[in-house]
CSV table of C-alpha atoms and ligand atoms in Angstrom, one decimal:
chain,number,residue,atom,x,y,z
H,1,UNK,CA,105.9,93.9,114.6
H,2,UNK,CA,109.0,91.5,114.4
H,3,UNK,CA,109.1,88.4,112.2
H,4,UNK,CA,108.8,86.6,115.6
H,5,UNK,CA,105.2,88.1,116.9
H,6,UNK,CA,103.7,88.5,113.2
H,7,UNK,CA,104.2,84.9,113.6
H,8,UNK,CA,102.6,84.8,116.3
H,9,UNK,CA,99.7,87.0,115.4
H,10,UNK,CA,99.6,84.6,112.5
H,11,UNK,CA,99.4,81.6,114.3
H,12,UNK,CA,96.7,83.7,116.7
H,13,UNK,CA,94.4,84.4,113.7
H,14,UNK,CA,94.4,80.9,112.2
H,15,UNK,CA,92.7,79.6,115.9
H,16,UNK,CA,90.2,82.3,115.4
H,17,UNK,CA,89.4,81.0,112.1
H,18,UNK,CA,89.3,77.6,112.9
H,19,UNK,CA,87.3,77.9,115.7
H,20,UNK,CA,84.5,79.8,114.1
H,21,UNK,CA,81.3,78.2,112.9
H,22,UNK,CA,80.3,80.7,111.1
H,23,UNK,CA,78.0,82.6,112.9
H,24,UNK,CA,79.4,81.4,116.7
H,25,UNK,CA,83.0,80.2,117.6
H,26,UNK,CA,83.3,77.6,119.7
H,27,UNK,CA,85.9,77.6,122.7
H,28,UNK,CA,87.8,75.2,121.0
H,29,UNK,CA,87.5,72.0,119.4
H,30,UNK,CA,86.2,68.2,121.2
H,31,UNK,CA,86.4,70.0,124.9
H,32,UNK,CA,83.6,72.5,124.2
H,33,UNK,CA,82.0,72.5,121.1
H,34,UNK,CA,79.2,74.7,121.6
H,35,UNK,CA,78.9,78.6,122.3
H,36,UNK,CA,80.2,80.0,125.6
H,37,UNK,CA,78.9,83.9,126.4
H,38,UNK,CA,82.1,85.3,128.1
H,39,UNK,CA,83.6,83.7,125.3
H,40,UNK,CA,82.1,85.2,122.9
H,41,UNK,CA,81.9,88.8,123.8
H,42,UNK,CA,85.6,88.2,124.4
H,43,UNK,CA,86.4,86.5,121.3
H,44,UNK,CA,85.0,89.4,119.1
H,45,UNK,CA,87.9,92.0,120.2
H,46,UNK,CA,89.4,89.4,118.2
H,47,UNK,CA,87.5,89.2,115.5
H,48,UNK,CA,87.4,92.8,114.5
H,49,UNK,CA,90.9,93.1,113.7
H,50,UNK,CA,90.5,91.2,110.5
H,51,UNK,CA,86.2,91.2,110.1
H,52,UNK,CA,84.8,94.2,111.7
H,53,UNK,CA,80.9,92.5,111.2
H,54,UNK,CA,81.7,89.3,112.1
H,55,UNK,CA,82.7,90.6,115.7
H,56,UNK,CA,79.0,92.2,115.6
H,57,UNK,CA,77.8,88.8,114.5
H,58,UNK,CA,79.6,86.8,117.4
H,59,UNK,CA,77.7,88.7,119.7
H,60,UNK,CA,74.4,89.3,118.1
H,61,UNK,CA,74.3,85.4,118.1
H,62,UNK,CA,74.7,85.2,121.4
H,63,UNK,CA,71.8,87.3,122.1
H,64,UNK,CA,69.5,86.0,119.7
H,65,UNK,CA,69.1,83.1,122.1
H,66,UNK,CA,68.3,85.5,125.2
H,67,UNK,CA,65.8,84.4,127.7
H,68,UNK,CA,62.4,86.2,127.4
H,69,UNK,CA,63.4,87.9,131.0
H,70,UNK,CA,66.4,88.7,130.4
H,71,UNK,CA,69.0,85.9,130.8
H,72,UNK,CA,71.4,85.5,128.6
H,73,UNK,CA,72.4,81.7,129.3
H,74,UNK,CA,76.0,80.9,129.5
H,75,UNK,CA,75.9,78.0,127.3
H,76,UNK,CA,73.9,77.7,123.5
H,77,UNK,CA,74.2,74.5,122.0
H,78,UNK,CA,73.5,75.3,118.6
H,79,UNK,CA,74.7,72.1,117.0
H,80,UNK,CA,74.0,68.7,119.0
H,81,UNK,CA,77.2,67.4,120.2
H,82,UNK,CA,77.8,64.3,122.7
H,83,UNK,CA,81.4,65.5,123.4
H,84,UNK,CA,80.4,67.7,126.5
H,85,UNK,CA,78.8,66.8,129.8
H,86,UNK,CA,76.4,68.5,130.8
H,87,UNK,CA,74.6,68.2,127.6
H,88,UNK,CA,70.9,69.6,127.1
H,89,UNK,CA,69.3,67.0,127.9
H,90,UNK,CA,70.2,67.5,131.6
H,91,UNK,CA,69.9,71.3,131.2
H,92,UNK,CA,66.5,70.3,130.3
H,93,UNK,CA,65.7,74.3,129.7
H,94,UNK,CA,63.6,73.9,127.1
H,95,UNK,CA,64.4,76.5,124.8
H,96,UNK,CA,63.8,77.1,120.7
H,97,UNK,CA,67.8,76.4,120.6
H,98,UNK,CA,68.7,74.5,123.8
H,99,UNK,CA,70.6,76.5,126.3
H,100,UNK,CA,72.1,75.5,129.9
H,101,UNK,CA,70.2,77.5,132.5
H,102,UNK,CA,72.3,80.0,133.9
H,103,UNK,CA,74.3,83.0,133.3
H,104,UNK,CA,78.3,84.2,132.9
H,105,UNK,CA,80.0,87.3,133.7
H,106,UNK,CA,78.2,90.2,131.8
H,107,UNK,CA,80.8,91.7,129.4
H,108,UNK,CA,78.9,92.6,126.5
H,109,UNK,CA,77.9,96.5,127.4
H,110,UNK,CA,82.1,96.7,127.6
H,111,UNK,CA,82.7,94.5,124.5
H,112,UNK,CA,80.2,96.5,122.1
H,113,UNK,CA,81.6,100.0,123.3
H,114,UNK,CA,84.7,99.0,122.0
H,115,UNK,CA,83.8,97.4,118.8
H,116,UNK,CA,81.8,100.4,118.3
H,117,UNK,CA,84.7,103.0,119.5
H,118,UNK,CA,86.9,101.4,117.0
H,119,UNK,CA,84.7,100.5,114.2
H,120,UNK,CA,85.6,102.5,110.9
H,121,UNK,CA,82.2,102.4,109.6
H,122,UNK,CA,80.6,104.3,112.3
H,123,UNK,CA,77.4,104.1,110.5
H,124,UNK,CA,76.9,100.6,110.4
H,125,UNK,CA,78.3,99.8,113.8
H,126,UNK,CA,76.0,102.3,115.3
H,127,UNK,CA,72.8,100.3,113.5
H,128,UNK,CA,74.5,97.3,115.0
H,129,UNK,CA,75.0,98.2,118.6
H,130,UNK,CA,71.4,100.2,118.6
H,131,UNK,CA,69.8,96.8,118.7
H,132,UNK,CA,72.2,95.3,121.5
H,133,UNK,CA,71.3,98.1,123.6
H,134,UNK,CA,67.9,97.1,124.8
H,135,UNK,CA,68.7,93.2,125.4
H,136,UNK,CA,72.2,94.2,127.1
H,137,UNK,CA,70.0,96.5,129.2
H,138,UNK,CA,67.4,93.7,129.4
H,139,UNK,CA,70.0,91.2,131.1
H,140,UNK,CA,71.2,94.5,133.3
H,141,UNK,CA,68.1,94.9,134.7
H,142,UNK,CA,67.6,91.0,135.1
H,143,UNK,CA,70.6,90.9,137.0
H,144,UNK,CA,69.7,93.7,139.9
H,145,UNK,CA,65.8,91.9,139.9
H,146,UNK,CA,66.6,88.5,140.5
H,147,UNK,CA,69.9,88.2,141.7
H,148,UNK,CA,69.6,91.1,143.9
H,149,UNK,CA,66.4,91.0,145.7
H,150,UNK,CA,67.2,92.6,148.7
H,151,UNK,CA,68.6,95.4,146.9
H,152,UNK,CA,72.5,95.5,147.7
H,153,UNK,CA,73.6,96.7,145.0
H,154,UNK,CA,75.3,93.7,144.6
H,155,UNK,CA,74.2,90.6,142.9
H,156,UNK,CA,75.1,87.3,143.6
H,157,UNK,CA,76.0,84.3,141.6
H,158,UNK,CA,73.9,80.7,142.1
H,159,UNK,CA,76.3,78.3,140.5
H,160,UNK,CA,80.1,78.6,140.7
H,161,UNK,CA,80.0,77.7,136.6
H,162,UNK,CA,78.6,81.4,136.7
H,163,UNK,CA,81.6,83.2,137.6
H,164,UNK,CA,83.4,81.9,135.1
H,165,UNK,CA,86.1,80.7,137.4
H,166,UNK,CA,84.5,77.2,138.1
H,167,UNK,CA,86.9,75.5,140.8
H,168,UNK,CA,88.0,78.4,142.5
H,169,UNK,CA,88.6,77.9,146.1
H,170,UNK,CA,86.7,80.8,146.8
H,171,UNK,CA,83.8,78.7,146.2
H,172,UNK,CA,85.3,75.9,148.9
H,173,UNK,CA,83.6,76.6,152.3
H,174,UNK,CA,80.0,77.9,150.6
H,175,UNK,CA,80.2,74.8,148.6
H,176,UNK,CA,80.2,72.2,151.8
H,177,UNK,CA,76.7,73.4,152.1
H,178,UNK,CA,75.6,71.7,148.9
H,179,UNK,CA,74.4,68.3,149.5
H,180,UNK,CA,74.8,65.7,146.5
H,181,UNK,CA,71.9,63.1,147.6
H,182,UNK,CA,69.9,62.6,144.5
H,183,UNK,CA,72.4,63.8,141.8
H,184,UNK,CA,71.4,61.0,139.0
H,185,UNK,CA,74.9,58.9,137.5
H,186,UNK,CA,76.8,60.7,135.1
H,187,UNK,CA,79.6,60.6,132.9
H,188,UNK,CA,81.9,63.4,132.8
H,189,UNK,CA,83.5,64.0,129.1
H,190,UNK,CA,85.9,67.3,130.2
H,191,UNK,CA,88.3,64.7,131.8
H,192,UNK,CA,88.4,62.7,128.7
H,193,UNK,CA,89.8,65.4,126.7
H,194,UNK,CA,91.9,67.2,129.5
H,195,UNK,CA,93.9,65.4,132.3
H,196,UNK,CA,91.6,65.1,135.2
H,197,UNK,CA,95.0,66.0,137.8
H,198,UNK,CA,94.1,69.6,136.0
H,199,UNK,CA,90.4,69.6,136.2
H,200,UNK,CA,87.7,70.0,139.2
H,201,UNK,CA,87.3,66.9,141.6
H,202,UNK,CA,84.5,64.5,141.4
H,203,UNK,CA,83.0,66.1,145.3
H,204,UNK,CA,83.0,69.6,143.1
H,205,UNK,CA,81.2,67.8,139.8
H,206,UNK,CA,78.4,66.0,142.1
H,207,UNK,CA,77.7,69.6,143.6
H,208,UNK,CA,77.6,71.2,140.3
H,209,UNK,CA,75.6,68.8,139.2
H,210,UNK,CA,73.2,68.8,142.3
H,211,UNK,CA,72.3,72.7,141.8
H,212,UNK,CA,71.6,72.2,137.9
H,213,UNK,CA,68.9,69.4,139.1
H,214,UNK,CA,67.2,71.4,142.1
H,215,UNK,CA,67.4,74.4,139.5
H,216,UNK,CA,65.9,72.4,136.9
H,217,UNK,CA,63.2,71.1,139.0
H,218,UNK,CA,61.6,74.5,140.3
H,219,UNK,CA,61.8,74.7,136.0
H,220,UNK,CA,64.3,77.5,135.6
H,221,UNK,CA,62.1,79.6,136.8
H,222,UNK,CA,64.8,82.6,138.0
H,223,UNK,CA,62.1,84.5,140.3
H,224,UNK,CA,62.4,81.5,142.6
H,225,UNK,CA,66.1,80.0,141.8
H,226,UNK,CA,67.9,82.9,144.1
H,227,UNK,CA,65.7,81.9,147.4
H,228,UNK,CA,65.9,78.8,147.0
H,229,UNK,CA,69.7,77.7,146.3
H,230,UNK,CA,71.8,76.4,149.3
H,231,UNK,CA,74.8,78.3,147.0
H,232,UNK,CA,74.5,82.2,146.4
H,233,UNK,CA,77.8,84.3,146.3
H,234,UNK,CA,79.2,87.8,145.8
H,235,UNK,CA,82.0,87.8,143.7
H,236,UNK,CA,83.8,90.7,143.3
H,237,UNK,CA,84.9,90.3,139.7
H,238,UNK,CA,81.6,89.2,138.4
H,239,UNK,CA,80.2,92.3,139.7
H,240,UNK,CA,83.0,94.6,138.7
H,241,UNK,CA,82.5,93.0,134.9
H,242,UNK,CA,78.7,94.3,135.6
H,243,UNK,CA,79.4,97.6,136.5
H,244,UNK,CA,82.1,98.2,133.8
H,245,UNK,CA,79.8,96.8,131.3
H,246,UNK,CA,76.7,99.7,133.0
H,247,UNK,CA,78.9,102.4,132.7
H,248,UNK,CA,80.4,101.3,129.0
H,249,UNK,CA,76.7,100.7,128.0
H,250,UNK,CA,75.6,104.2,129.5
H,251,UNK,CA,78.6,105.9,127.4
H,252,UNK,CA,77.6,104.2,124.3
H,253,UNK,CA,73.5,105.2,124.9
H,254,UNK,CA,74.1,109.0,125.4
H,255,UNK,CA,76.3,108.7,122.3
H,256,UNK,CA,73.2,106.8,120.3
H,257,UNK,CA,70.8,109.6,121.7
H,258,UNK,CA,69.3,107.2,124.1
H,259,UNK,CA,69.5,109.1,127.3
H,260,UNK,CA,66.9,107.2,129.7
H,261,UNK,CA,69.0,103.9,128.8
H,262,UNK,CA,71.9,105.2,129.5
H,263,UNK,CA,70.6,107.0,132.9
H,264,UNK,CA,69.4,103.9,134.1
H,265,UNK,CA,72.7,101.7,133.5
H,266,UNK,CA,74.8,104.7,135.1
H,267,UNK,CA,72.6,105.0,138.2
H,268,UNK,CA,73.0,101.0,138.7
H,269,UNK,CA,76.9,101.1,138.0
H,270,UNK,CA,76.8,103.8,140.3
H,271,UNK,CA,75.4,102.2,143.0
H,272,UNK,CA,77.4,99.0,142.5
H,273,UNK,CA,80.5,100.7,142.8
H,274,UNK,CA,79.6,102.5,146.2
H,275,UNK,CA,78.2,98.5,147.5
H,276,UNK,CA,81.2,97.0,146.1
H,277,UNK,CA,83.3,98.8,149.3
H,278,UNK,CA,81.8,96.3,151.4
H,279,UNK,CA,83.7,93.9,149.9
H,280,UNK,CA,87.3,95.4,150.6
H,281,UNK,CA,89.6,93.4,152.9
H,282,UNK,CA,92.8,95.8,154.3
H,283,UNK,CA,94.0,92.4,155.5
H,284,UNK,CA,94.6,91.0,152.0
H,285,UNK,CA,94.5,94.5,150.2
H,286,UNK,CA,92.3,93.2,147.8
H,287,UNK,CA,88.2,92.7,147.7
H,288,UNK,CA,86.9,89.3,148.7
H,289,UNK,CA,83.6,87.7,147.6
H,290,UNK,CA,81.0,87.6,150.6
H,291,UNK,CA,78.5,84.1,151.4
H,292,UNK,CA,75.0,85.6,150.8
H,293,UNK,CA,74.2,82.8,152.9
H,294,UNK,CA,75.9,83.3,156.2
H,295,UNK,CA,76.4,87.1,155.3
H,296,UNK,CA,80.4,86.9,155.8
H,297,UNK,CA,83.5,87.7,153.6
H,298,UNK,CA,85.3,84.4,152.6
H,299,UNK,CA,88.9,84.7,153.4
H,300,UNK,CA,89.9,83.6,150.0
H,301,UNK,CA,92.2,85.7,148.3
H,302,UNK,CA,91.7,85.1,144.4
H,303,UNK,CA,91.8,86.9,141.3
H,304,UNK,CA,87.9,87.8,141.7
H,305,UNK,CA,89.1,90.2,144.1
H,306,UNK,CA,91.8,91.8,141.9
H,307,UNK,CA,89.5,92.3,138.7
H,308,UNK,CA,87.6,95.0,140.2
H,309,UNK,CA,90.0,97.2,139.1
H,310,UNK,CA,88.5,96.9,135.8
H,311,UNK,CA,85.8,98.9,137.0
H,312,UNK,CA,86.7,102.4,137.9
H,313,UNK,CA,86.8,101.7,141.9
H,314,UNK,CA,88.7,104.9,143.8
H,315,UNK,CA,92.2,105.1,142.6
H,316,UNK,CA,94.0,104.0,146.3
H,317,UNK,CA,92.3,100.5,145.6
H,318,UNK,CA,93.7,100.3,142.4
H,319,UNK,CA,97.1,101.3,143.3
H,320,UNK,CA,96.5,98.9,146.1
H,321,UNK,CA,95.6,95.9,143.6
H,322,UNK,CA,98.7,96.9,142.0
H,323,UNK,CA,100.9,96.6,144.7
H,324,UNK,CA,99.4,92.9,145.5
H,325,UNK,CA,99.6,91.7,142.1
H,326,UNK,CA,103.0,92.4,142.3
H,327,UNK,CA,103.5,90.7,145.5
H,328,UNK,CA,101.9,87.8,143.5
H,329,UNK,CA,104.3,87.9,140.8
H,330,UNK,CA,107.5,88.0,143.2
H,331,UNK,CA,105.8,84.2,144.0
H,332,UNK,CA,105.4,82.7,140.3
H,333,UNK,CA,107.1,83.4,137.0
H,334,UNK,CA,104.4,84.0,135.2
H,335,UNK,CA,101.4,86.4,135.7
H,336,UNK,CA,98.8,87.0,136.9
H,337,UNK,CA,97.9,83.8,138.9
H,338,UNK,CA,94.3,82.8,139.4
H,339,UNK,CA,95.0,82.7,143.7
H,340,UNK,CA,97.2,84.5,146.1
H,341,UNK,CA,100.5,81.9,145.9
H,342,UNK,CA,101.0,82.1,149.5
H,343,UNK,CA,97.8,80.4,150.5
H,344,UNK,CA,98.2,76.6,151.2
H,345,UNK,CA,95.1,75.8,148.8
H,346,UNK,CA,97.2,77.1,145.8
H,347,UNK,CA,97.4,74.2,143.3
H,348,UNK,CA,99.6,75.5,140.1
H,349,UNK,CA,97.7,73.5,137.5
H,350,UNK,CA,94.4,73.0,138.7
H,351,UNK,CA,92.2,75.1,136.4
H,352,UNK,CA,90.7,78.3,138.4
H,353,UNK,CA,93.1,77.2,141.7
H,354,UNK,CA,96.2,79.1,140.6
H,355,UNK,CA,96.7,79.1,136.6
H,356,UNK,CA,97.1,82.0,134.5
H,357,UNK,CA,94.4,82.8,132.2
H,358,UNK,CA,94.7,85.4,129.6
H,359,UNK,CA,91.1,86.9,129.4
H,360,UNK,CA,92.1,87.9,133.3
H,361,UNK,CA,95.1,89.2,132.3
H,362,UNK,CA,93.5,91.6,129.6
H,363,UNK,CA,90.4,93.0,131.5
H,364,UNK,CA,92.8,93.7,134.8
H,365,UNK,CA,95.7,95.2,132.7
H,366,UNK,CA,92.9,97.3,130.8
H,367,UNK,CA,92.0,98.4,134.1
H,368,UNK,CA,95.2,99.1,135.8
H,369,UNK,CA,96.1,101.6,133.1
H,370,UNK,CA,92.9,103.3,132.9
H,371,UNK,CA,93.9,104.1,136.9
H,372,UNK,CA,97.6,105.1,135.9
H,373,UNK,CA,99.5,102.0,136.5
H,374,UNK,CA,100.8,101.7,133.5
H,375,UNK,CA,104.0,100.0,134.4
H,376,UNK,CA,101.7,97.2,136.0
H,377,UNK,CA,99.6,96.8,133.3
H,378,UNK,CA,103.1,96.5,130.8
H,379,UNK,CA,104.1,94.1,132.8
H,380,UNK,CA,100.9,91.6,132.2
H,381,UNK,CA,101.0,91.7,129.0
H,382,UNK,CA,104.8,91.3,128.5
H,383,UNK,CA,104.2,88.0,130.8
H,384,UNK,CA,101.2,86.9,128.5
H,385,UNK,CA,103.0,87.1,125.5
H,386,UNK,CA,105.8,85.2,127.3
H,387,UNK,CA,103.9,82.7,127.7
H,388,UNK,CA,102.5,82.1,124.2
H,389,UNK,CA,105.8,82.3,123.0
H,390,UNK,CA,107.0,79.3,125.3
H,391,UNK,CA,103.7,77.5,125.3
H,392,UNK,CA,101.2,78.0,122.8
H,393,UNK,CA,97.3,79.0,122.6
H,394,UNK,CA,96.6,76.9,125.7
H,395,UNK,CA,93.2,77.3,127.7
H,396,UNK,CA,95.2,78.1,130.9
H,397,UNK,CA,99.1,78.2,132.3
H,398,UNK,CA,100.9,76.7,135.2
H,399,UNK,CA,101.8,80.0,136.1
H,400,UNK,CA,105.1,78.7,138.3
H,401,UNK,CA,106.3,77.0,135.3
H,402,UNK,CA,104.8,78.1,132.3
H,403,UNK,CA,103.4,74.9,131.0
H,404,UNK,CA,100.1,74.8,129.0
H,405,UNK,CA,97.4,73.4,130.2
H,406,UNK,CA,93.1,72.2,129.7
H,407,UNK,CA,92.6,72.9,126.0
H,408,UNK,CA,94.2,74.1,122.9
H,409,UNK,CA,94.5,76.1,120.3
H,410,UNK,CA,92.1,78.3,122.3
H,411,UNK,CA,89.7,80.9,120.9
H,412,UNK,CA,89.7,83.6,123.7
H,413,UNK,CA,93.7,83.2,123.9
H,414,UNK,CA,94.0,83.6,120.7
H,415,UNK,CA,92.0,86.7,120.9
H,416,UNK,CA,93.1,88.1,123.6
H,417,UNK,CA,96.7,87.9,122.2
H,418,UNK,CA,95.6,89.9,119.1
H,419,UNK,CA,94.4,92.6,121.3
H,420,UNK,CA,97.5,92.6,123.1
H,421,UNK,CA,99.3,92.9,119.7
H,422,UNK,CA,97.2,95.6,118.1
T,1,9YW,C1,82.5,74.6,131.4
T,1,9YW,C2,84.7,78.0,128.0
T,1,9YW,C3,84.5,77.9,129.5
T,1,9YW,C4,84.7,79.3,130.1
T,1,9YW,C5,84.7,79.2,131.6
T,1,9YW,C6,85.7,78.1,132.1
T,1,9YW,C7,85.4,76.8,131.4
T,1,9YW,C8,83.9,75.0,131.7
T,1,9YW,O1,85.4,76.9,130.0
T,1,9YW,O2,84.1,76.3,131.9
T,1,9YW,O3,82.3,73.4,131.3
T,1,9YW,O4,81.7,75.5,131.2
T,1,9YW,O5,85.8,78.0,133.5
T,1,9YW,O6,85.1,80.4,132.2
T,1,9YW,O7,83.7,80.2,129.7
T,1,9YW,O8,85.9,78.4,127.7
């Protein structure tokens, strides 16, 4: 390392630190103060350069506050805080330690393989990730039985806050469908602490809002939530995080000597892989999310459709993906952008519209060189480190200018950083 990035590595570490609660780290300070679950698998790549247990501890708090079927919610609001909206009171899930009521992108079974490919006390890591295995298996097999009822191999997502990419505008035309009579007043705090030009719209917020109440009323109960929500989606990201997590999760079982487990997450990453086909578009040489609803691809060409190439999908897609990201790039100066920059709907600062985020750019450079495209995958992470340089540990990036924006001195970015530096 030069004086420059041990600087920056520096600087990378200290977010980590004072982000971290001891037990949970929160996304980062007064614009979400609790514990996010993509986060936190995420954030404990992070962690183990410098505390190989507290990694394991990031994540075993996370599941600690699994659902007795399965779930693992995407929010735990350890410690009562006001700053956020919306807080558990509107959740409402009841829970020992209140929780929000729905899920995130699964990316534990990938996060543990690698804490426990690299841990140096192999010993102690394998005692650790024997007890993950069951409840990452758990919230496997939760996902095929209630969000994939009609056996696709695919499952869909109810809320758009479950992909992880909230605002996207492959969520626009499924979204018209959600009505917003009922939705009780609110206040929304996210726009206090970030500038609301950069944040969803009010329409989006009143429709998030309106699925968390219909949800809560049928009282989170998930055998009925998938039936019954005017919004169900096939994302193509969130399902290739599901499948790379299977098959990382399978790997990991047959090394622990737990064969059946690891059968059982290979058949279903197996079978995902094959469904996730269906999702290919030769039109934008990409995969696009399909409406369970209506049953039709939605022509929305966004980053969800590049990430499966995190998951090992047949190497002409991948070398496909890599030829569109770098159409992408020839559009912005900074990659990879959230949307295709040729569609209309691209917005360079609105949140999942356009914006770089970092966490995308690790899991689809990982990807790209596991399929041979390493120059690609250089590429991303020379950009990403770019833009820390110029801008900071920023939640997201204008990716036409560079400029930082949401939140700072953010955890995951910080995180992701170090395991671009290691
Ligand atoms: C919210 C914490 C979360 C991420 C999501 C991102 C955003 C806002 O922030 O969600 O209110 O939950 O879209 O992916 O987990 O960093």
């Amino acid at each position: 390392m030069n004086q420059q990035t041990e600087k920056i590595y520096e600087h990378a570490l200290e977010v980590l630190k004072e982000n971290d609660q001891g037990s949970y780290t929160v996304p980062t300070k007064g614009l979400y103060p609790f514990q996010w679950n993509w986060d936190s698998c995420l954030t404990a790549l992070g962690q183990f350069h410098y505390d190989e247990a507290r990694a394991w501890t990031e994540i075993e708090t996370l599941f600690a506050n699994q659902w007795p079927d399965g779930m693992v919610p995407h929010i735990v609001f350890h410690v009562y805080s006001d700053g956020y909206f919306p807080g558990p009171n509107v959740w409402d899930t009841r829970r020992p330690t209140p929780t929000s009521g729905i899920t995130q992108p699964p990316v534990a079974g990938f996060a543990i393989k690698r804490l426990y490919d690299r841990a140096t006390d192999k010993a102690e890591a394998a005692r650790r990730a024997r007890a993950l295995l069951p409840r990452i298996d758990a919230w496997h097999r939760w996902f095929y039985e209630m969000r994939d009822p009609g056996h696709e191999g695919l499952v869909a997502i109810l809320h758009p806050w479950e992909s992880g990419r909230d605002n996207s505008i492959d969520w626009d035309e499924a979204f018209e469908r959600v009505p917003t009579d009922g939705v009780e007043p609110y206040v929304r705090r996210d726009t206090q602490h970030a500038d609301p030009a950069h944040r969803p719209t009010k329409a989006q917020y009143d429709r998030y809002l309106y699925l968390v109440q219909l949800f809560r009323s049928l009282g989170w109960d998930n055998a009925r939530l998938h039936d019954a929500s005017p919004f169900k989606v096939v994302d193509p990201g969130f399902n290739a995080i599901l499948i790379r997590s299977a098959m990382d999760l399978a790997a990991l079982a047959d090394e622990l000597g737990e064969p059946e487990l690891a059968a059982r997450n290979r058949a279903r990453a197996e079978n995902s892989l094959a469904a996730l086909e269906t999702l290919w578009s030769d039109k934008h040489q990409q995969y696009l999310c399909r409406d369970r609803v209506t049953g039709q691809l939605i022509d929305s060409a966004s980053i969800g459709g590049i990430l499966p190439v995190f998951a090992a999908v047949p190497k002409a897609r991948a070398e496909a993906i890599a030829r569109t990201i770098e159409r992408w790039a020839n559009e912005v100066k900074y990659m990879v952008p959230s949307h295709d920059p040729a569609d209309p709907r691209f917005e360079p600062k609105r949140y999942w519209r356009a914006p770089a985020w970092l966490v995308m750019n690790y899991m689809i450079q990982d990807g790209l060189r596991s399929a041979g495209e390493t120059a690609m995958a250089d590429r991303i992470v020379t950009s990403s480190l770019e833009l820390i340089t110029q801008s900071g540990f920023a939640e997201y990036y204008d990716p036409t200018t560079g400029e930082p924006c949401g939140g700072g001195r953010f955890t995951w970015t910080a995180a992701m950083v170090i395991e671009f530096l290691e």
